[in-house]
Backbone as JSON, one array per atom type, in Angstrom:
{
  "sequence": "MPYMKNGKRDYKTEYEKYAGKSEAKKDRAQRNKGRRMMVAAGKAKKGDGKDIGHIKAISKGGLSTVYNLQVQSKSENRSFSKTKNSKMKSEVSKRERSRKK",
  "N": [[3.27, -42.47, -14.56], [1.11, -40.57, -16.59], [-0.15, -38.2, -15.77], [1.05, -36.39, -13.57], [1.97, -34.43, -10.75], [4.5, -33.02, -8.98], [5.27, -35.58, -8.1], [2.86, -36.71, -7.34], [-0.28, -38.12, -8.21], [-2.43, -36.52, -10.48], [-5.6, -36.37, -10.4], [-7.73, -34.8, -11.32], [-6.83, -33.53, -13.69], [-6.32, -35.83, -15.17], [-8.91, -36.86, -15.45], [-10.12, -34.8, -16.95], [-8.59, -34.84, -19.32], [-8.66, -37.5, -20.22], [-10.34, -39.64, -18.89], [-12.87, -38.5, -18.72], [-13.83, -38.26, -21.27], [-16.14, -39.1, -23.89], [-15.62, -41.41, -25.39], [-13.83, -42.84, -23.73], [-15.52, -43.31, -21.58], [-17.41, -45.02, -22.72], [-15.8, -47.23, -23.33], [-15.02, -47.98, -20.74], [-17.52, -48.68, -19.71], [-18.02, -50.93, -21.27], [-16.02, -52.67, -20.28], [-16.88, -52.91, -17.6], [-19.38, -54.1, -18.0], [-18.62, -56.54, -19.09], [-17.33, -57.7, -16.87], [-19.51, -57.94, -15.09], [-21.06, -59.79, -16.54], [-19.45, -62.1, -16.47], [-19.38, -62.62, -13.73], [-22.07, -63.16, -13.29], [-22.26, -65.48, -14.78], [-20.86, -67.15, -13.2], [-18.14, -67.49, -13.43], [-16.34, -65.73, -12.39], [-15.61, -64.0, -9.33], [-16.51, -61.52, -6.91], [-13.83, -59.67, -5.71], [-11.9, -61.61, -6.26], [-9.41, -61.16, -7.29], [-8.79, -61.43, -9.93], [-8.63, -60.57, -13.43], [-10.92, -59.68, -16.02], [-10.44, -60.45, -19.19], [-10.49, -59.32, -22.56], [-10.69, -61.25, -25.43], [-10.49, -60.4, -28.1], [-9.41, -57.23, -28.21], [-11.0, -54.28, -26.82], [-10.15, -51.89, -27.91], [-9.46, -52.75, -30.42], [-11.83, -53.29, -31.59], [-13.31, -55.26, -30.33], [-16.05, -56.76, -28.53], [-18.0, -56.88, -25.48], [-18.92, -59.79, -25.03], [-19.94, -63.06, -24.01], [-18.44, -64.9, -25.42], [-16.18, -63.53, -26.09], [-14.75, -63.05, -23.85], [-12.5, -63.73, -21.12], [-11.27, -65.19, -18.09], [-8.51, -64.02, -16.38], [-5.25, -63.83, -14.82], [-4.1, -60.86, -13.17], [-1.51, -60.03, -13.95], [-1.13, -61.41, -16.33], [-3.15, -60.37, -17.97], [-2.39, -57.72, -18.24], [-0.02, -57.53, -19.65], [0.66, -56.63, -22.21], [2.41, -55.4, -25.07], [2.86, -51.95, -25.68], [2.33, -48.88, -27.53], [3.8, -45.54, -27.72], [1.59, -43.96, -27.33], [0.0, -45.37, -25.65], [-1.48, -47.34, -26.88], [-2.3, -50.66, -27.9], [0.23, -52.73, -29.27], [0.05, -55.3, -30.21], [-2.34, -57.99, -30.11], [-1.54, -60.2, -28.87], [0.18, -61.22, -26.08], [3.6, -60.97, -24.84], [4.16, -63.15, -23.27], [2.29, -65.07, -24.18], [3.17, -65.36, -26.82], [5.68, -66.55, -26.43], [4.91, -69.01, -25.43], [3.77, -70.28, -27.63], [5.87, -71.04, -29.21]],
  "CA": [[1.91, -42.0, -14.82], [1.18, -39.38, -17.44], [-0.69, -37.0, -15.14], [1.67, -36.29, -12.26], [2.47, -33.15, -10.3], [5.32, -33.17, -7.78], [5.28, -36.96, -7.65], [1.52, -37.16, -6.96], [-1.2, -38.27, -9.33], [-3.39, -35.42, -10.62], [-6.83, -37.01, -10.86], [-8.57, -33.83, -12.02], [-6.32, -33.41, -15.05], [-6.52, -37.13, -15.81], [-10.32, -36.95, -15.83], [-10.38, -33.82, -18.01], [-7.91, -35.18, -20.57], [-8.94, -38.84, -20.72], [-11.43, -40.42, -18.31], [-14.15, -37.83, -18.9], [-14.21, -38.26, -22.68], [-17.22, -40.04, -24.15], [-15.05, -42.68, -25.85], [-13.3, -43.53, -22.56], [-16.66, -43.75, -20.78], [-17.99, -46.17, -23.4], [-14.88, -48.36, -23.14], [-15.12, -48.38, -19.33], [-18.81, -49.34, -19.57], [-17.84, -52.26, -21.86], [-15.25, -53.48, -19.33], [-17.75, -53.19, -16.45], [-20.4, -55.03, -18.47], [-17.96, -57.84, -19.2], [-17.13, -58.22, -15.52], [-20.83, -58.35, -14.58], [-21.48, -61.0, -17.25], [-18.67, -63.24, -15.99], [-19.83, -62.89, -12.36], [-23.38, -63.79, -13.42], [-22.05, -66.82, -15.31], [-20.18, -67.94, -12.18], [-16.74, -67.69, -13.78], [-15.54, -64.8, -11.6], [-16.25, -63.59, -8.08], [-16.09, -60.23, -6.39], [-12.65, -59.74, -4.86], [-11.08, -62.79, -6.53], [-8.09, -60.75, -7.73], [-8.6, -61.76, -11.34], [-9.13, -59.63, -14.43], [-11.68, -60.23, -17.13], [-9.76, -59.98, -20.39], [-11.16, -59.48, -23.84], [-9.86, -61.99, -26.38], [-10.23, -59.34, -29.07], [-9.42, -56.03, -27.37], [-12.0, -53.25, -27.09], [-9.53, -50.91, -28.8], [-9.39, -53.35, -31.75], [-13.19, -53.55, -32.05], [-13.93, -56.38, -29.62], [-17.21, -56.43, -27.71], [-18.14, -57.65, -24.24], [-19.83, -60.92, -25.13], [-19.39, -64.2, -23.28], [-17.49, -65.57, -26.29], [-14.99, -62.7, -26.25], [-14.2, -62.78, -22.52], [-11.81, -64.82, -20.42], [-10.76, -64.85, -16.77], [-7.05, -64.07, -16.41], [-4.58, -63.17, -13.71], [-3.84, -59.46, -13.5], [-0.24, -59.89, -14.66], [-1.3, -61.93, -17.68], [-4.02, -59.48, -18.73], [-1.81, -56.39, -18.4], [1.34, -57.68, -20.12], [0.74, -56.39, -23.64], [3.29, -54.32, -25.53], [2.08, -50.77, -26.04], [3.04, -47.8, -28.2], [3.95, -44.35, -26.88], [0.26, -43.41, -27.06], [-0.7, -46.36, -24.82], [-2.28, -48.25, -27.7], [-1.68, -51.97, -27.97], [0.93, -53.08, -30.5], [-0.42, -56.61, -30.65], [-3.32, -58.59, -29.22], [-0.91, -61.35, -28.25], [1.2, -60.76, -25.14], [4.91, -61.61, -24.96], [4.06, -64.45, -22.6], [1.59, -65.99, -25.07], [4.03, -65.62, -27.98], [6.73, -67.49, -26.05], [4.29, -70.32, -25.24], [3.46, -70.88, -28.93], [7.1, -71.54, -29.87]],
  "C": [[1.98, -40.72, -15.63], [0.7, -38.1, -16.77], [-0.18, -36.89, -13.7], [2.11, -34.86, -12.0], [3.23, -33.38, -9.0], [5.28, -34.58, -7.21], [3.94, -37.5, -7.21], [0.61, -37.17, -8.18], [-2.24, -37.17, -9.32], [-4.68, -35.98, -11.24], [-7.71, -36.06, -11.67], [-8.13, -33.7, -13.48], [-6.53, -34.7, -15.82], [-7.96, -37.27, -16.29], [-10.63, -36.02, -16.99], [-9.81, -34.28, -19.36], [-8.29, -36.56, -21.11], [-10.24, -39.43, -20.18], [-12.8, -39.8, -18.52], [-14.64, -37.8, -20.33], [-15.26, -39.34, -22.93], [-16.69, -41.4, -24.61], [-14.51, -43.5, -24.67], [-14.43, -44.06, -21.68], [-17.3, -44.99, -21.39], [-17.12, -47.41, -23.23], [-14.97, -48.89, -21.71], [-16.43, -49.13, -19.08], [-18.74, -50.76, -20.16], [-17.09, -53.19, -20.91], [-16.1, -53.86, -18.12], [-18.82, -54.22, -16.81], [-19.82, -56.44, -18.56], [-17.76, -58.48, -17.85], [-18.45, -58.73, -14.94], [-21.3, -59.65, -15.23], [-20.74, -62.23, -16.72], [-19.04, -63.6, -14.55], [-21.17, -63.61, -12.41], [-23.25, -65.23, -13.93], [-21.33, -67.73, -14.31], [-18.72, -68.18, -12.45], [-15.8, -66.77, -13.01], [-16.34, -64.45, -10.34], [-15.72, -62.22, -7.68], [-14.88, -60.44, -5.47], [-11.75, -60.93, -5.12], [-9.67, -62.44, -7.03], [-7.79, -61.06, -9.18], [-9.14, -60.63, -12.22], [-9.98, -60.38, -15.44], [-11.07, -59.63, -18.39], [-10.6, -60.23, -21.62], [-10.22, -60.21, -24.79], [-9.5, -61.07, -27.54], [-10.44, -58.02, -28.32], [-10.5, -55.04, -27.79], [-11.43, -52.23, -28.07], [-9.4, -51.42, -30.23], [-10.77, -53.73, -32.28], [-13.89, -54.7, -31.37], [-15.08, -55.9, -28.74], [-17.21, -57.27, -26.45], [-19.26, -58.66, -24.42], [-19.17, -62.09, -24.42], [-18.3, -64.89, -24.11], [-16.19, -64.79, -26.46], [-14.31, -62.42, -24.91], [-13.51, -64.0, -21.95], [-11.31, -64.31, -19.08], [-9.25, -65.06, -16.8], [-6.49, -63.49, -15.12], [-4.29, -61.74, -14.14], [-2.57, -59.31, -14.32], [-0.36, -60.37, -16.1], [-2.12, -60.96, -18.54], [-3.36, -58.14, -19.04], [-0.41, -56.43, -18.99], [1.49, -57.46, -21.62], [1.71, -55.26, -23.96], [2.42, -53.17, -25.99], [2.97, -49.75, -26.74], [3.18, -46.63, -27.25], [2.61, -43.76, -26.49], [-0.61, -44.36, -26.25], [-1.67, -47.22, -25.59], [-1.56, -49.58, -27.78], [-0.99, -52.19, -29.31], [0.35, -54.35, -31.08], [-1.45, -57.12, -29.65], [-2.74, -59.8, -28.5], [0.22, -60.85, -27.35], [2.52, -61.49, -25.39], [4.87, -63.01, -24.37], [3.38, -65.47, -23.51], [2.42, -66.33, -26.3], [5.1, -66.64, -27.63], [6.18, -68.9, -25.83], [4.08, -71.03, -26.56], [4.69, -71.5, -29.59], [7.47, -72.91, -29.42]]
}
């Protein structure tokens, strides 16, 4: 974790440096909106342990529309290669690349 002190997560610093920024708030609102849309459509349920993934990532300009969302397992949705700055290298995960071959 990037915001750690003595082995414990520093939530205050994390909020000041990232989570409290207007861009992070807008992205979080997009993710929450997507989850609500999929629950309303009956494709996801509260507490089902699944993630709602964006086909085109929010960081790459994707929006939370029904056509850009998919229900995925947590491991599948979080398996993207990232740069040092925590930005996605590619929109296709290693798992999906290996399936295409």
